[in-house]
Amino acid sequence: MDSRFIHSIPSLRCNGKSENEKYSDDEERKSEYTFVSALSMNGGDGDNSYSTNSLLQRRVLSMTKPILVKNTKEMLTNLDFPKYIKVADLGCSSGQNTFLVMADIVNTINALCQECNQNRPEIDCCLNDLPCNDFNTTFKLITFFNQKLASEGSCFVSGVPGSFYSSLFPRKSLHFIHSNYSLHYLSKVPDGLEKNKMSVYITSSSPLSEYEAYLNQFQRDFTTFLRMRSEEMVSKGRMVLTLIGRNTIDDPLYRDCCHWSTLLSISLRDLVFEGIVSAAKVNSFSLPFYDPNEEEVKEIIRNEGSFQINDLETHVFDLAHCNEDCSLQTHRAKPGEKVANCIRALIETMLVAHFGDAFDIDTLFERYAHHVSQHTSCKNKTSVSLVVTLIRK
């Protein structure tokens, strides 16, 4: 048997934070935000799956590949070409994207070793996501990973289920960490949110306290993430992290009219006005998501203190790019449908967990596609991708 590629069936771990928030005295909060525990992308490989509707994320990976390659090379040389390297992709989801990243890292390591006349190391590739993630669809693509590797080598693939806001790996065992479009998701909906009046996230009309609640939760979560990784990573190890952010600093409440969460709120209101879902149910749903700006990210990293910022870049590359051939579906899409499919693949499990199995998810994203089509000419997009590279001190 070819032993180059081994994948293990992981044992489930339950050492993450509690993700439920209780509002026992408030009828509109009786859901207790249990939907956050269902935070996973749509599994499988069907029309509504993440695997089928994640070309946006693949384009982001393509954009960040030079950064990934550069930091992989610097990690390897600064650690004096270790004989064993452990790499982790945190928030791997399902589908091909995680293997594209791992192949780029492995190929970079092997090519540099050959160039410098060094022995190739054993490489341990760890794929992490929450236990509810569809790891099976990913592991079925081991052959795809095989084909992406440029040369022979000793490489092992395993799954690591658990929250990246908790401990995942032994101390001082990791050499390189990658995470793409995952760290903007929070461990829970922030405490202290006021009645959201059918807005699932921050808007220009939100009270400043809502922004502060989201920022505080992001500060806690990202600080925890850095602290956990600092314990698990060797000195001079590297992290390449990409997350959705924003480029507005003066007005922390501003989100443009075509922000993906704004269009979701509008679409849910449509269903309320049509009598499909209750206003109370919509009012009790808030997204466990935060799009930080560059300064907020820098401040958290500096305050936590374990990592040196090697670089931090912003790229205007948001979810609207789904409109350009994002879906791999073969049928001709209606205007806005591809963007709607992208968003559906990301949040359908949360919506169903909150609104129930009988919730008309198809109608919701038909409305969403319609609203996207009404904003195709919008030029004032605030969303950006933040790419930060860190060195363990």
CSV table of C-alpha atoms in Angstrom, one decimal:
chain,number,residue,atom,x,y,z
A,1,MET,CA,0.0,0.0,0.0
A,2,ASP,CA,1.2,3.5,-0.9
A,3,SER,CA,1.9,5.1,2.5
A,4,ARG,CA,2.6,8.6,1.3
A,5,PHE,CA,-1.0,9.7,2.0
A,6,ILE,CA,-2.8,8.6,5.1
A,7,HIS,CA,-6.0,10.1,6.4
A,8,SER,CA,-7.4,9.3,9.8
A,9,ILE,CA,-11.0,9.2,11.0
A,10,PRO,CA,-10.8,11.7,13.9
A,11,SER,CA,-12.2,11.3,17.3
A,12,LEU,CA,-14.6,14.1,18.3
A,13,ARG,CA,-13.4,16.7,20.7
A,14,CYS,CA,-15.6,18.8,22.9
A,15,ASN,CA,-13.2,21.1,24.6
A,16,GLY,CA,-14.4,24.3,22.9
A,17,LYS,CA,-16.3,27.2,24.4
A,18,SER,CA,-20.1,27.0,25.1
A,19,GLU,CA,-21.8,28.6,22.1
A,20,ASN,CA,-25.3,29.1,23.5
A,21,GLU,CA,-26.5,32.3,25.0
A,22,LYS,CA,-29.6,32.4,27.2
A,23,TYR,CA,-32.2,35.0,27.3
A,24,SER,CA,-34.7,33.3,29.7
A,25,ASP,CA,-36.9,36.3,30.3
A,26,ASP,CA,-37.3,37.5,26.8
A,27,GLU,CA,-39.7,35.6,24.5
A,28,GLU,CA,-38.0,36.9,21.4
A,29,ARG,CA,-34.7,35.5,22.6
A,30,LYS,CA,-36.0,32.1,23.6
A,31,SER,CA,-34.0,30.4,20.9
A,32,GLU,CA,-30.9,30.9,23.1
A,33,TYR,CA,-28.8,31.3,19.9
A,34,THR,CA,-28.4,27.5,19.7
A,35,PHE,CA,-28.1,27.9,15.9
A,36,VAL,CA,-24.5,29.0,16.4
A,37,SER,CA,-23.6,25.4,17.3
A,38,ALA,CA,-24.7,24.5,13.7
A,39,LEU,CA,-22.2,26.9,12.2
A,40,SER,CA,-20.9,24.8,9.3
A,41,MET,CA,-21.0,25.2,5.5
A,42,ASN,CA,-23.5,23.1,3.5
A,43,GLY,CA,-22.0,19.6,3.0
A,44,GLY,CA,-22.0,17.2,0.1
A,45,ASP,CA,-21.5,18.2,-3.5
A,46,GLY,CA,-25.0,19.2,-4.6
A,47,ASP,CA,-26.2,22.4,-6.1
A,48,ASN,CA,-26.4,24.2,-2.7
A,49,SER,CA,-23.2,22.8,-1.2
A,50,TYR,CA,-20.2,24.8,-0.2
A,51,SER,CA,-18.1,22.5,-2.4
A,52,THR,CA,-20.1,23.7,-5.4
A,53,ASN,CA,-20.4,27.3,-4.4
A,54,SER,CA,-17.0,28.3,-3.1
A,55,LEU,CA,-15.2,29.7,-6.1
A,56,LEU,CA,-15.0,33.0,-4.4
A,57,GLN,CA,-12.9,31.5,-1.6
A,58,ARG,CA,-10.8,29.8,-4.3
A,59,ARG,CA,-10.1,33.1,-5.9
A,60,VAL,CA,-9.1,34.5,-2.6
A,61,LEU,CA,-6.7,31.6,-2.2
A,62,SER,CA,-5.3,32.4,-5.6
A,63,MET,CA,-4.8,36.0,-4.6
A,64,THR,CA,-3.0,35.1,-1.4
A,65,LYS,CA,-0.9,32.3,-2.9
A,66,PRO,CA,2.3,34.5,-3.3
A,67,ILE,CA,2.0,35.4,0.4
A,68,LEU,CA,1.5,31.8,1.3
A,69,VAL,CA,4.5,30.6,-0.7
A,70,LYS,CA,6.7,33.5,0.6
A,71,ASN,CA,5.9,32.7,4.2
A,72,THR,CA,6.3,28.9,3.7
A,73,LYS,CA,9.8,29.5,2.4
A,74,GLU,CA,10.8,31.9,5.2
A,75,MET,CA,9.4,29.5,7.8
A,76,LEU,CA,11.5,26.6,6.3
A,77,THR,CA,14.7,28.5,6.2
A,78,ASN,CA,14.3,30.2,9.6
A,79,LEU,CA,13.7,26.8,11.2
A,80,ASP,CA,16.8,25.4,9.4
A,81,PHE,CA,14.9,22.8,7.3
A,82,PRO,CA,13.4,20.6,10.1
A,83,LYS,CA,13.0,16.9,9.4
A,84,TYR,CA,9.3,17.0,10.4
A,85,ILE,CA,6.8,19.8,9.6
A,86,LYS,CA,3.2,20.0,10.9
A,87,VAL,CA,0.8,22.2,9.0
A,88,ALA,CA,-2.8,23.1,9.8
A,89,ASP,CA,-5.6,24.6,7.8
A,90,LEU,CA,-8.1,26.0,10.4
A,91,GLY,CA,-11.7,26.2,9.2
A,92,CYS,CA,-11.1,23.9,6.2
A,93,SER,CA,-14.8,23.3,5.5
A,94,SER,CA,-15.5,20.7,2.7
A,95,GLY,CA,-14.4,20.4,-0.9
A,96,GLN,CA,-11.2,21.0,-2.8
A,97,ASN,CA,-10.1,24.3,-1.5
A,98,THR,CA,-8.3,23.0,1.6
A,99,PHE,CA,-6.3,20.6,-0.5
A,100,LEU,CA,-5.3,23.3,-2.9
A,101,VAL,CA,-3.7,25.2,0.0
A,102,MET,CA,-2.0,22.1,1.4
A,103,ALA,CA,-0.7,21.2,-2.0
A,104,ASP,CA,0.8,24.7,-2.4
A,105,ILE,CA,2.5,24.4,1.0
A,106,VAL,CA,3.8,20.9,0.4
A,107,ASN,CA,5.0,21.7,-3.1
A,108,THR,CA,6.8,24.8,-1.9
A,109,ILE,CA,8.6,22.9,0.9
A,110,ASN,CA,9.7,20.1,-1.4
A,111,ALA,CA,10.8,22.5,-4.1
A,112,LEU,CA,12.9,24.6,-1.7
A,113,CYS,CA,14.5,21.5,-0.2
A,114,GLN,CA,15.5,20.3,-3.6
A,115,GLU,CA,16.8,23.7,-4.6
A,116,CYS,CA,18.9,23.9,-1.3
A,117,ASN,CA,20.0,20.3,-1.5
A,118,GLN,CA,18.2,19.4,1.7
A,119,ASN,CA,16.3,16.2,2.6
A,120,ARG,CA,12.6,16.5,2.2
A,121,PRO,CA,10.8,16.4,5.6
A,122,GLU,CA,7.8,14.4,6.7
A,123,ILE,CA,4.8,16.7,6.4
A,124,ASP,CA,1.7,16.3,8.6
A,125,CYS,CA,-1.3,18.1,7.0
A,126,CYS,CA,-4.0,18.7,9.6
A,127,LEU,CA,-7.5,19.8,8.4
A,128,ASN,CA,-9.6,21.4,11.1
A,129,ASP,CA,-13.2,22.5,11.4
A,130,LEU,CA,-16.1,22.1,13.8
A,131,PRO,CA,-17.3,18.5,14.4
A,132,CYS,CA,-20.5,19.1,12.4
A,133,ASN,CA,-18.3,19.9,9.3
A,134,ASP,CA,-18.6,17.4,6.3
A,135,PHE,CA,-15.2,15.9,6.6
A,136,ASN,CA,-16.3,12.9,4.5
A,137,THR,CA,-16.7,14.9,1.3
A,138,THR,CA,-13.2,16.4,1.8
A,139,PHE,CA,-11.5,13.0,2.5
A,140,LYS,CA,-13.0,11.6,-0.7
A,141,LEU,CA,-10.7,14.1,-2.5
A,142,ILE,CA,-7.5,12.6,-1.3
A,143,THR,CA,-6.8,11.5,-4.9
A,144,PHE,CA,-7.3,15.1,-6.0
A,145,PHE,CA,-4.7,16.1,-3.5
A,146,ASN,CA,-2.3,13.4,-4.7
A,147,GLN,CA,-2.6,14.8,-8.2
A,148,LYS,CA,-1.8,18.3,-7.2
A,149,LEU,CA,1.5,17.3,-5.6
A,150,ALA,CA,4.5,18.0,-7.9
A,151,SER,CA,6.8,15.3,-6.5
A,152,GLU,CA,7.0,12.2,-4.3
A,153,GLY,CA,7.4,12.7,-0.6
A,154,SER,CA,6.2,11.6,2.9
A,155,CYS,CA,2.9,13.3,3.6
A,156,PHE,CA,0.2,12.5,6.0
A,157,VAL,CA,-3.4,13.9,6.1
A,158,SER,CA,-5.7,13.9,9.1
A,159,GLY,CA,-8.8,15.6,10.4
A,160,VAL,CA,-9.0,17.6,13.6
A,161,PRO,CA,-12.6,18.4,14.6
A,162,GLY,CA,-13.0,21.2,17.2
A,163,SER,CA,-13.4,24.9,17.6
A,164,PHE,CA,-10.3,26.9,16.8
A,165,TYR,CA,-11.2,29.0,19.8
A,166,SER,CA,-10.0,26.1,21.9
A,167,SER,CA,-6.9,24.0,22.2
A,168,LEU,CA,-6.5,21.7,19.2
A,169,PHE,CA,-2.9,20.4,19.1
A,170,PRO,CA,-0.1,19.5,21.5
A,171,ARG,CA,2.2,22.2,22.8
A,172,LYS,CA,4.9,23.5,20.4
A,173,SER,CA,3.9,21.0,17.7
A,174,LEU,CA,2.8,23.3,14.8
A,175,HIS,CA,5.2,25.0,12.3
A,176,PHE,CA,2.7,26.6,9.9
A,177,ILE,CA,-1.0,27.6,10.1
A,178,HIS,CA,-3.3,28.7,7.4
A,179,SER,CA,-6.9,30.0,7.7
A,180,ASN,CA,-9.0,31.4,4.9
A,181,TYR,CA,-12.4,33.2,5.4
A,182,SER,CA,-13.0,31.6,8.9
A,183,LEU,CA,-11.9,34.0,11.6
A,184,HIS,CA,-14.7,36.5,11.0
A,185,TYR,CA,-17.1,33.9,12.5
A,186,LEU,CA,-17.5,34.4,16.2
A,187,SER,CA,-17.8,31.7,18.9
A,188,LYS,CA,-21.2,33.1,19.8
A,189,VAL,CA,-23.6,36.0,19.2
A,190,PRO,CA,-22.3,38.9,21.4
A,191,ASP,CA,-23.9,39.6,24.7
A,192,GLY,CA,-26.0,42.7,25.3
A,193,LEU,CA,-27.5,43.2,21.8
A,194,GLU,CA,-30.6,45.3,21.7
A,195,LYS,CA,-33.7,44.3,19.9
A,196,ASN,CA,-32.5,44.2,16.3
A,197,LYS,CA,-35.7,45.4,14.5
A,198,MET,CA,-35.3,42.7,11.8
A,199,SER,CA,-31.6,43.5,11.1
A,200,VAL,CA,-29.4,40.4,11.4
A,201,TYR,CA,-26.2,42.5,11.8
A,202,ILE,CA,-24.8,46.0,12.2
A,203,THR,CA,-26.3,48.7,10.0
A,204,SER,CA,-26.0,52.5,9.8
A,205,SER,CA,-29.1,52.8,12.0
A,206,SER,CA,-27.8,50.4,14.8
A,207,PRO,CA,-27.0,51.9,18.2
A,208,LEU,CA,-23.3,52.3,18.8
A,209,SER,CA,-23.6,49.7,21.6
A,210,GLU,CA,-24.2,47.0,19.0
A,211,TYR,CA,-20.9,47.8,17.3
A,212,GLU,CA,-19.2,47.8,20.7
A,213,ALA,CA,-20.7,44.4,21.5
A,214,TYR,CA,-19.6,42.9,18.3
A,215,LEU,CA,-16.1,44.4,18.6
A,216,ASN,CA,-15.8,43.2,22.2
A,217,GLN,CA,-16.7,39.6,21.2
A,218,PHE,CA,-14.3,39.7,18.3
A,219,GLN,CA,-11.6,40.9,20.6
A,220,ARG,CA,-12.2,38.1,23.0
A,221,ASP,CA,-12.4,35.4,20.3
A,222,PHE,CA,-9.4,36.5,18.3
A,223,THR,CA,-7.3,37.0,21.5
A,224,THR,CA,-8.3,33.4,22.5
A,225,PHE,CA,-7.4,32.2,19.0
A,226,LEU,CA,-3.9,33.8,19.2
A,227,ARG,CA,-3.3,32.5,22.8
A,228,MET,CA,-4.2,28.9,21.8
A,229,ARG,CA,-2.0,29.0,18.7
A,230,SER,CA,0.9,30.5,20.6
A,231,GLU,CA,0.9,27.5,22.9
A,232,GLU,CA,0.7,25.1,20.0
A,233,MET,CA,3.2,26.7,17.7
A,234,VAL,CA,7.0,26.5,17.7
A,235,SER,CA,9.1,29.7,17.9
A,236,LYS,CA,9.5,31.3,14.4
A,237,GLY,CA,6.5,29.4,13.1
A,238,ARG,CA,4.2,31.2,10.7
A,239,MET,CA,0.5,32.0,10.3
A,240,VAL,CA,-1.3,33.2,7.2
A,241,LEU,CA,-4.8,34.4,8.0
A,242,THR,CA,-7.4,35.8,5.6
A,243,LEU,CA,-10.7,37.1,6.8
A,244,ILE,CA,-13.5,39.4,5.7
A,245,GLY,CA,-13.0,42.9,6.9
A,246,ARG,CA,-13.9,46.5,6.2
A,247,ASN,CA,-12.1,49.6,5.2
A,248,THR,CA,-14.2,52.1,7.1
A,249,ILE,CA,-12.6,53.6,10.2
A,250,ASP,CA,-14.5,56.9,10.9
A,251,ASP,CA,-18.0,55.4,11.0
A,252,PRO,CA,-17.9,51.9,12.6
A,253,LEU,CA,-21.6,51.4,11.9
A,254,TYR,CA,-21.5,52.0,8.2
A,255,ARG,CA,-22.3,49.0,6.0
A,256,ASP,CA,-23.1,49.6,2.4
A,257,CYS,CA,-26.5,48.9,0.8
A,258,CYS,CA,-25.3,45.8,-0.9
A,259,HIS,CA,-23.4,44.3,2.1
A,260,TRP,CA,-24.4,40.6,2.2
A,261,SER,CA,-25.9,40.8,5.7
A,262,THR,CA,-28.0,43.9,4.7
A,263,LEU,CA,-29.5,42.0,1.8
A,264,LEU,CA,-30.2,39.0,4.1
A,265,SER,CA,-32.1,41.3,6.5
A,266,ILE,CA,-34.1,42.8,3.7
A,267,SER,CA,-34.9,39.3,2.4
A,268,LEU,CA,-36.1,38.1,5.8
A,269,ARG,CA,-38.3,41.2,6.1
A,270,ASP,CA,-39.9,40.2,2.9
A,271,LEU,CA,-40.9,36.9,4.4
A,272,VAL,CA,-42.3,38.6,7.5
A,273,PHE,CA,-44.4,40.9,5.4
A,274,GLU,CA,-45.7,37.9,3.4
A,275,GLY,CA,-46.6,36.1,6.5
A,276,ILE,CA,-44.1,33.3,5.9
A,277,VAL,CA,-42.2,33.8,9.2
A,278,SER,CA,-42.9,35.8,12.3
A,279,ALA,CA,-41.2,39.1,13.1
A,280,ALA,CA,-40.3,37.8,16.6
A,281,LYS,CA,-38.4,34.9,15.0
A,282,VAL,CA,-36.4,37.3,12.8
A,283,ASN,CA,-35.8,39.7,15.7
A,284,SER,CA,-34.2,36.8,17.7
A,285,PHE,CA,-31.7,36.0,14.9
A,286,SER,CA,-28.3,37.8,14.8
A,287,LEU,CA,-25.2,36.7,12.9
A,288,PRO,CA,-22.2,35.4,14.8
A,289,PHE,CA,-19.9,37.4,12.5
A,290,TYR,CA,-17.7,40.5,12.6
A,291,ASP,CA,-15.8,42.3,9.9
A,292,PRO,CA,-12.9,44.1,11.6
A,293,ASN,CA,-10.8,46.9,10.1
A,294,GLU,CA,-7.1,46.7,9.9
A,295,GLU,CA,-6.4,48.8,13.0
A,296,GLU,CA,-8.7,46.6,15.1
A,297,VAL,CA,-6.8,43.5,14.1
A,298,LYS,CA,-3.4,45.1,14.7
A,299,GLU,CA,-4.4,46.2,18.2
A,300,ILE,CA,-5.5,42.8,19.2
A,301,ILE,CA,-2.4,41.1,18.0
A,302,ARG,CA,-0.1,43.7,19.7
A,303,ASN,CA,-2.1,43.4,23.0
A,304,GLU,CA,-1.9,39.6,23.0
A,305,GLY,CA,1.8,39.8,22.4
A,306,SER,CA,2.8,36.3,21.3
A,307,PHE,CA,3.2,37.1,17.6
A,308,GLN,CA,5.0,39.6,15.4
A,309,ILE,CA,3.1,41.1,12.5
A,310,ASN,CA,5.1,40.3,9.4
A,311,ASP,CA,2.6,41.9,7.1
A,312,LEU,CA,-1.0,43.0,6.9
A,313,GLU,CA,-2.7,43.8,3.6
A,314,THR,CA,-6.2,44.7,2.5
A,315,HIS,CA,-7.7,43.6,-0.8
A,316,VAL,CA,-11.1,44.8,-2.2
A,317,PHE,CA,-12.4,41.3,-2.9
A,318,ASP,CA,-15.8,40.7,-1.4
A,319,LEU,CA,-18.8,38.4,-1.9
A,320,ALA,CA,-20.0,40.3,-4.9
A,321,HIS,CA,-17.4,38.4,-6.9
A,322,CYS,CA,-19.7,35.4,-6.6
A,323,ASN,CA,-21.6,37.1,-9.4
A,324,GLU,CA,-18.9,36.1,-11.8
A,325,ASP,CA,-19.2,32.4,-12.4
A,326,CYS,CA,-19.0,31.5,-8.7
A,327,SER,CA,-21.2,28.4,-9.0
A,328,LEU,CA,-20.1,25.3,-10.7
A,329,GLN,CA,-23.7,24.5,-11.6
A,330,THR,CA,-24.3,23.8,-15.2
A,331,HIS,CA,-27.8,25.5,-15.6
A,332,ARG,CA,-28.0,29.1,-16.6
A,333,ALA,CA,-28.4,31.2,-13.5
A,334,LYS,CA,-30.9,34.0,-13.1
A,335,PRO,CA,-29.6,37.5,-12.1
A,336,GLY,CA,-28.3,37.4,-8.5
A,337,GLU,CA,-28.7,33.6,-8.2
A,338,LYS,CA,-25.0,32.8,-8.0
A,339,VAL,CA,-24.5,35.3,-5.2
A,340,ALA,CA,-27.5,33.9,-3.4
A,341,ASN,CA,-26.1,30.4,-3.8
A,342,CYS,CA,-22.8,31.4,-2.3
A,343,ILE,CA,-24.5,33.0,0.7
A,344,ARG,CA,-26.8,30.0,1.1
A,345,ALA,CA,-23.9,27.6,1.2
A,346,LEU,CA,-22.4,29.6,4.0
A,347,ILE,CA,-25.4,30.1,6.3
A,348,GLU,CA,-28.2,27.7,5.5
A,349,THR,CA,-27.4,25.4,8.4
A,350,MET,CA,-27.6,28.3,10.9
A,351,LEU,CA,-30.9,29.5,9.4
A,352,VAL,CA,-32.5,26.1,9.5
A,353,ALA,CA,-31.3,25.5,13.0
A,354,HIS,CA,-32.9,28.8,14.1
A,355,PHE,CA,-36.1,29.0,12.0
A,356,GLY,CA,-36.8,25.2,11.9
A,357,ASP,CA,-36.9,22.5,9.2
A,358,ALA,CA,-40.2,23.9,7.8
A,359,PHE,CA,-38.6,27.2,7.1
A,360,ASP,CA,-39.0,28.1,3.4
A,361,ILE,CA,-35.3,28.5,2.6
A,362,ASP,CA,-35.8,28.4,-1.2
A,363,THR,CA,-38.2,31.4,-1.1
A,364,LEU,CA,-35.7,33.3,1.2
A,365,PHE,CA,-32.9,32.9,-1.3
A,366,GLU,CA,-35.1,33.7,-4.3
A,367,ARG,CA,-35.8,37.0,-2.6
A,368,TYR,CA,-32.1,37.4,-1.8
A,369,ALA,CA,-31.2,36.8,-5.5
A,370,HIS,CA,-33.7,39.4,-6.5
A,371,HIS,CA,-32.2,42.0,-4.1
A,372,VAL,CA,-28.7,41.2,-5.3
A,373,SER,CA,-29.8,41.8,-8.9
A,374,GLN,CA,-31.1,45.3,-7.9
A,375,HIS,CA,-27.7,46.2,-6.6
A,376,THR,CA,-25.4,45.0,-9.4
A,377,SER,CA,-24.3,48.6,-10.2
A,378,CYS,CA,-23.3,49.4,-6.6
A,379,LYS,CA,-19.8,50.8,-6.5
A,380,ASN,CA,-19.5,51.7,-2.8
A,381,LYS,CA,-18.6,48.3,-1.4
A,382,THR,CA,-17.0,48.5,2.1
A,383,SER,CA,-16.0,44.8,2.4
A,384,VAL,CA,-12.4,43.8,2.0
A,385,SER,CA,-10.2,40.8,2.6
A,386,LEU,CA,-7.7,41.3,5.3
A,387,VAL,CA,-4.5,39.1,4.9
A,388,VAL,CA,-2.3,39.1,8.0
A,389,THR,CA,0.9,37.1,8.3
A,390,LEU,CA,2.3,36.4,11.8
A,391,ILE,CA,5.5,35.0,13.2
A,392,ARG,CA,5.6,33.3,16.6
A,393,LYS,CA,8.0,35.1,18.8
